[in-house]
Amino acid sequence: MTQIAQESILAWIRQSAPYVRAHRGKTLVIGIPGECAMRDTFTQLIHDIAILNTLGIRLVICHGARPQIEQAILQQGGQNNYAKGIRVTDANSLNTVKQIISAMHLDIQAMLSMAGNDIKISSGNFVTAQPIGVLDGVDYQYTGRVRNIDATSIVWQLERGAIVLISPLGHSPSGETFSLAADELTA
């Protein structure tokens, strides 16, 4: 490595140190829309997020999968139905939604694992959902809203150094699964 390269790296470390110090021990919620997963730089993004964890920043990652779901539904001969910008998720679409979201969730876990063996990833039933129901004559079926987030369990995982990975699916107290908007979930 040349002296100029070494000096550049040292300058970068000096500039970033105050930010690391200010955010160490803080919780950061990161929303990753499905469009990000379609970019060539997605793996690098996940590795960069993993670096934040190694610097002591507590991370909650909420990922979306809208374009992947839309593409899969069309490939299966189905239709993407929206009302007021919200997907209407019927029973057939829900199966596709669960498959795509599960695959993306596993891919993100694998990428985080590649970034370091000591990185722990926690997932679970942190999100309780409720159906949107019928609005303006449209039955949204298996499209839901966030009813509750189990923040206590999330904090417990974060305190143990785990990255919490949350998918845009939620379950109702009666055991139904609902597709959720990733941006609402992140918020």
CSV table of C-alpha atoms in Angstrom, one decimal:
chain,number,residue,atom,x,y,z
A,1,MET,CA,0.0,0.0,0.0
A,2,THR,CA,1.4,3.4,-0.9
A,3,GLN,CA,1.9,6.2,1.6
A,4,ILE,CA,-0.8,8.2,-0.1
A,5,ALA,CA,-3.3,5.4,0.3
A,6,GLN,CA,-2.4,4.9,3.9
A,7,GLU,CA,-2.8,8.6,4.6
A,8,SER,CA,-6.2,8.6,2.9
A,9,ILE,CA,-7.4,5.6,5.0
A,10,LEU,CA,-6.1,7.3,8.2
A,11,ALA,CA,-7.9,10.6,7.2
A,12,TRP,CA,-11.1,8.7,6.6
A,13,ILE,CA,-10.8,6.9,10.0
A,14,ARG,CA,-10.2,10.3,11.7
A,15,GLN,CA,-13.2,11.8,10.0
A,16,SER,CA,-15.5,8.9,10.8
A,17,ALA,CA,-14.4,8.3,14.4
A,18,PRO,CA,-16.7,11.0,15.9
A,19,TYR,CA,-19.7,9.5,14.2
A,20,VAL,CA,-18.9,6.0,15.4
A,21,ARG,CA,-18.5,7.3,18.9
A,22,ALA,CA,-21.8,9.2,18.7
A,23,HIS,CA,-23.8,6.3,17.5
A,24,ARG,CA,-22.2,3.3,19.3
A,25,GLY,CA,-24.8,1.7,21.5
A,26,LYS,CA,-27.7,3.5,19.7
A,27,THR,CA,-30.4,1.7,17.8
A,28,LEU,CA,-30.7,2.3,14.1
A,29,VAL,CA,-33.7,1.1,12.1
A,30,ILE,CA,-32.9,0.6,8.5
A,31,GLY,CA,-35.6,0.1,5.8
A,32,ILE,CA,-34.4,-1.7,2.7
A,33,PRO,CA,-36.9,-1.5,-0.2
A,34,GLY,CA,-37.1,-4.5,-2.5
A,35,GLU,CA,-35.7,-2.3,-5.3
A,36,CYS,CA,-32.3,-2.3,-3.5
A,37,ALA,CA,-32.1,-6.1,-3.7
A,38,MET,CA,-32.3,-5.8,-7.5
A,39,ARG,CA,-29.1,-3.8,-7.7
A,40,ASP,CA,-25.6,-5.2,-8.3
A,41,THR,CA,-24.4,-3.4,-5.2
A,42,PHE,CA,-26.9,-5.1,-2.8
A,43,THR,CA,-24.4,-7.5,-1.3
A,44,GLN,CA,-22.0,-4.7,-0.6
A,45,LEU,CA,-24.8,-2.7,1.0
A,46,ILE,CA,-25.6,-5.6,3.4
A,47,HIS,CA,-21.9,-5.9,4.2
A,48,ASP,CA,-21.7,-2.2,4.9
A,49,ILE,CA,-24.6,-2.6,7.2
A,50,ALA,CA,-22.8,-5.4,9.0
A,51,ILE,CA,-19.9,-3.1,9.6
A,52,LEU,CA,-22.2,-0.8,11.5
A,53,ASN,CA,-23.0,-3.8,13.8
A,54,THR,CA,-19.3,-4.5,14.4
A,55,LEU,CA,-18.8,-0.8,15.3
A,56,GLY,CA,-21.4,-1.3,18.2
A,57,ILE,CA,-24.5,0.2,16.5
A,58,ARG,CA,-27.6,-1.8,17.3
A,59,LEU,CA,-29.5,-2.6,14.1
A,60,VAL,CA,-33.0,-3.4,13.2
A,61,ILE,CA,-33.4,-4.2,9.4
A,62,CYS,CA,-36.8,-4.2,7.8
A,63,HIS,CA,-36.8,-5.3,4.2
A,64,GLY,CA,-39.4,-5.1,1.5
A,65,ALA,CA,-40.0,-7.2,-1.6
A,66,ARG,CA,-42.6,-5.4,-3.7
A,67,PRO,CA,-40.9,-5.6,-7.2
A,68,GLN,CA,-39.9,-9.3,-6.6
A,69,ILE,CA,-43.5,-10.2,-5.5
A,70,GLU,CA,-45.0,-8.3,-8.5
A,71,GLN,CA,-42.7,-10.1,-10.9
A,72,ALA,CA,-43.4,-13.5,-9.4
A,73,ILE,CA,-47.2,-13.0,-9.5
A,74,LEU,CA,-47.0,-12.1,-13.2
A,75,GLN,CA,-44.8,-15.0,-14.0
A,76,GLN,CA,-47.4,-17.3,-12.4
A,77,GLY,CA,-50.1,-15.8,-14.6
A,78,GLY,CA,-51.7,-13.8,-11.9
A,79,GLN,CA,-52.4,-10.1,-11.6
A,80,ASN,CA,-51.1,-7.4,-9.3
A,81,ASN,CA,-54.2,-5.8,-7.9
A,82,TYR,CA,-53.9,-2.4,-6.2
A,83,ALA,CA,-56.4,0.0,-4.8
A,84,LYS,CA,-55.2,3.4,-3.7
A,85,GLY,CA,-51.6,2.2,-4.0
A,86,ILE,CA,-52.1,-0.7,-1.6
A,87,ARG,CA,-51.8,-4.3,-2.9
A,88,VAL,CA,-55.0,-6.4,-2.6
A,89,THR,CA,-53.5,-9.7,-1.4
A,90,ASP,CA,-55.8,-12.7,-2.1
A,91,ALA,CA,-55.1,-16.2,-0.9
A,92,ASN,CA,-53.1,-17.2,-4.1
A,93,SER,CA,-51.1,-14.0,-3.9
A,94,LEU,CA,-50.4,-14.6,-0.2
A,95,ASN,CA,-48.6,-17.9,-1.0
A,96,THR,CA,-46.4,-16.1,-3.5
A,97,VAL,CA,-45.8,-13.2,-1.1
A,98,LYS,CA,-44.7,-15.7,1.6
A,99,GLN,CA,-42.4,-17.5,-0.7
A,100,ILE,CA,-40.7,-14.4,-2.1
A,101,ILE,CA,-40.3,-12.7,1.3
A,102,SER,CA,-39.0,-15.9,2.9
A,103,ALA,CA,-36.4,-16.3,0.1
A,104,MET,CA,-35.3,-12.7,0.4
A,105,HIS,CA,-35.1,-13.0,4.2
A,106,LEU,CA,-32.8,-16.0,3.9
A,107,ASP,CA,-30.7,-14.3,1.3
A,108,ILE,CA,-30.1,-11.3,3.6
A,109,GLN,CA,-29.2,-13.6,6.5
A,110,ALA,CA,-26.7,-15.4,4.2
A,111,MET,CA,-25.2,-12.1,3.2
A,112,LEU,CA,-24.9,-10.9,6.8
A,113,SER,CA,-23.3,-14.2,7.7
A,114,MET,CA,-20.7,-13.8,4.9
A,115,ALA,CA,-19.8,-10.4,6.4
A,116,GLY,CA,-18.6,-12.1,9.6
A,117,ASN,CA,-19.1,-15.3,11.5
A,118,ASP,CA,-19.6,-13.5,14.8
A,119,ILE,CA,-22.6,-11.6,13.5
A,120,LYS,CA,-25.8,-13.0,15.0
A,121,ILE,CA,-29.2,-12.4,13.2
A,122,SER,CA,-32.4,-12.7,15.1
A,123,SER,CA,-35.9,-13.0,13.5
A,124,GLY,CA,-39.2,-13.9,15.0
A,125,ASN,CA,-42.8,-13.0,15.5
A,126,PHE,CA,-42.0,-9.5,16.6
A,127,VAL,CA,-44.9,-8.1,14.5
A,128,THR,CA,-48.6,-8.5,15.3
A,129,ALA,CA,-50.8,-7.6,12.3
A,130,GLN,CA,-54.4,-6.9,11.7
A,131,PRO,CA,-56.3,-6.9,8.4
A,132,ILE,CA,-56.9,-3.6,6.6
A,133,GLY,CA,-60.4,-5.0,5.9
A,134,VAL,CA,-62.8,-3.3,3.6
A,135,LEU,CA,-62.2,0.3,2.6
A,136,ASP,CA,-64.4,2.2,0.2
A,137,GLY,CA,-65.8,-1.1,-1.0
A,138,VAL,CA,-62.5,-2.8,-1.6
A,139,ASP,CA,-61.7,-5.9,0.5
A,140,TYR,CA,-57.9,-6.0,1.0
A,141,GLN,CA,-58.2,-9.6,2.2
A,142,TYR,CA,-54.7,-10.7,3.4
A,143,THR,CA,-53.1,-7.2,3.2
A,144,GLY,CA,-52.7,-5.9,6.7
A,145,ARG,CA,-51.4,-3.2,9.0
A,146,VAL,CA,-49.1,-3.3,11.9
A,147,ARG,CA,-51.1,-3.8,15.1
A,148,ASN,CA,-48.2,-4.1,17.5
A,149,ILE,CA,-44.4,-4.4,17.6
A,150,ASP,CA,-42.9,-6.5,20.4
A,151,ALA,CA,-40.2,-3.9,21.2
A,152,THR,CA,-39.2,-5.6,24.4
A,153,SER,CA,-38.2,-8.7,22.6
A,154,ILE,CA,-36.4,-6.7,19.9
A,155,VAL,CA,-34.4,-4.8,22.5
A,156,TRP,CA,-33.6,-8.0,24.3
A,157,GLN,CA,-32.0,-9.3,21.1
A,158,LEU,CA,-30.2,-6.1,20.4
A,159,GLU,CA,-28.7,-6.1,23.9
A,160,ARG,CA,-27.2,-9.4,23.1
A,161,GLY,CA,-25.5,-8.0,20.0
A,162,ALA,CA,-27.9,-9.5,17.4
A,163,ILE,CA,-29.0,-7.8,14.3
A,164,VAL,CA,-32.8,-8.0,14.2
A,165,LEU,CA,-34.2,-8.8,10.7
A,166,ILE,CA,-37.9,-8.2,10.2
A,167,SER,CA,-39.9,-9.2,7.1
A,168,PRO,CA,-43.0,-7.4,5.9
A,169,LEU,CA,-45.3,-10.2,7.2
A,170,GLY,CA,-47.2,-10.1,10.3
A,171,HIS,CA,-49.5,-12.6,12.1
A,172,SER,CA,-52.8,-11.9,13.8
A,173,PRO,CA,-53.6,-13.3,17.3
A,174,SER,CA,-55.9,-15.8,15.5
A,175,GLY,CA,-52.9,-17.1,13.4
A,176,GLU,CA,-53.6,-15.5,10.1
A,177,THR,CA,-50.7,-14.1,8.1
A,178,PHE,CA,-50.9,-10.7,6.5
A,179,SER,CA,-48.7,-8.9,3.9
A,180,LEU,CA,-47.5,-5.6,5.3
A,181,ALA,CA,-46.1,-2.4,3.7
A,182,ALA,CA,-42.4,-2.4,4.4
A,183,ASP,CA,-42.3,1.4,4.8
A,184,GLU,CA,-45.1,1.3,7.4
A,185,LEU,CA,-43.3,-1.5,9.2
A,186,THR,CA,-40.0,0.4,9.2
A,187,ALA,CA,-41.7,3.5,10.5
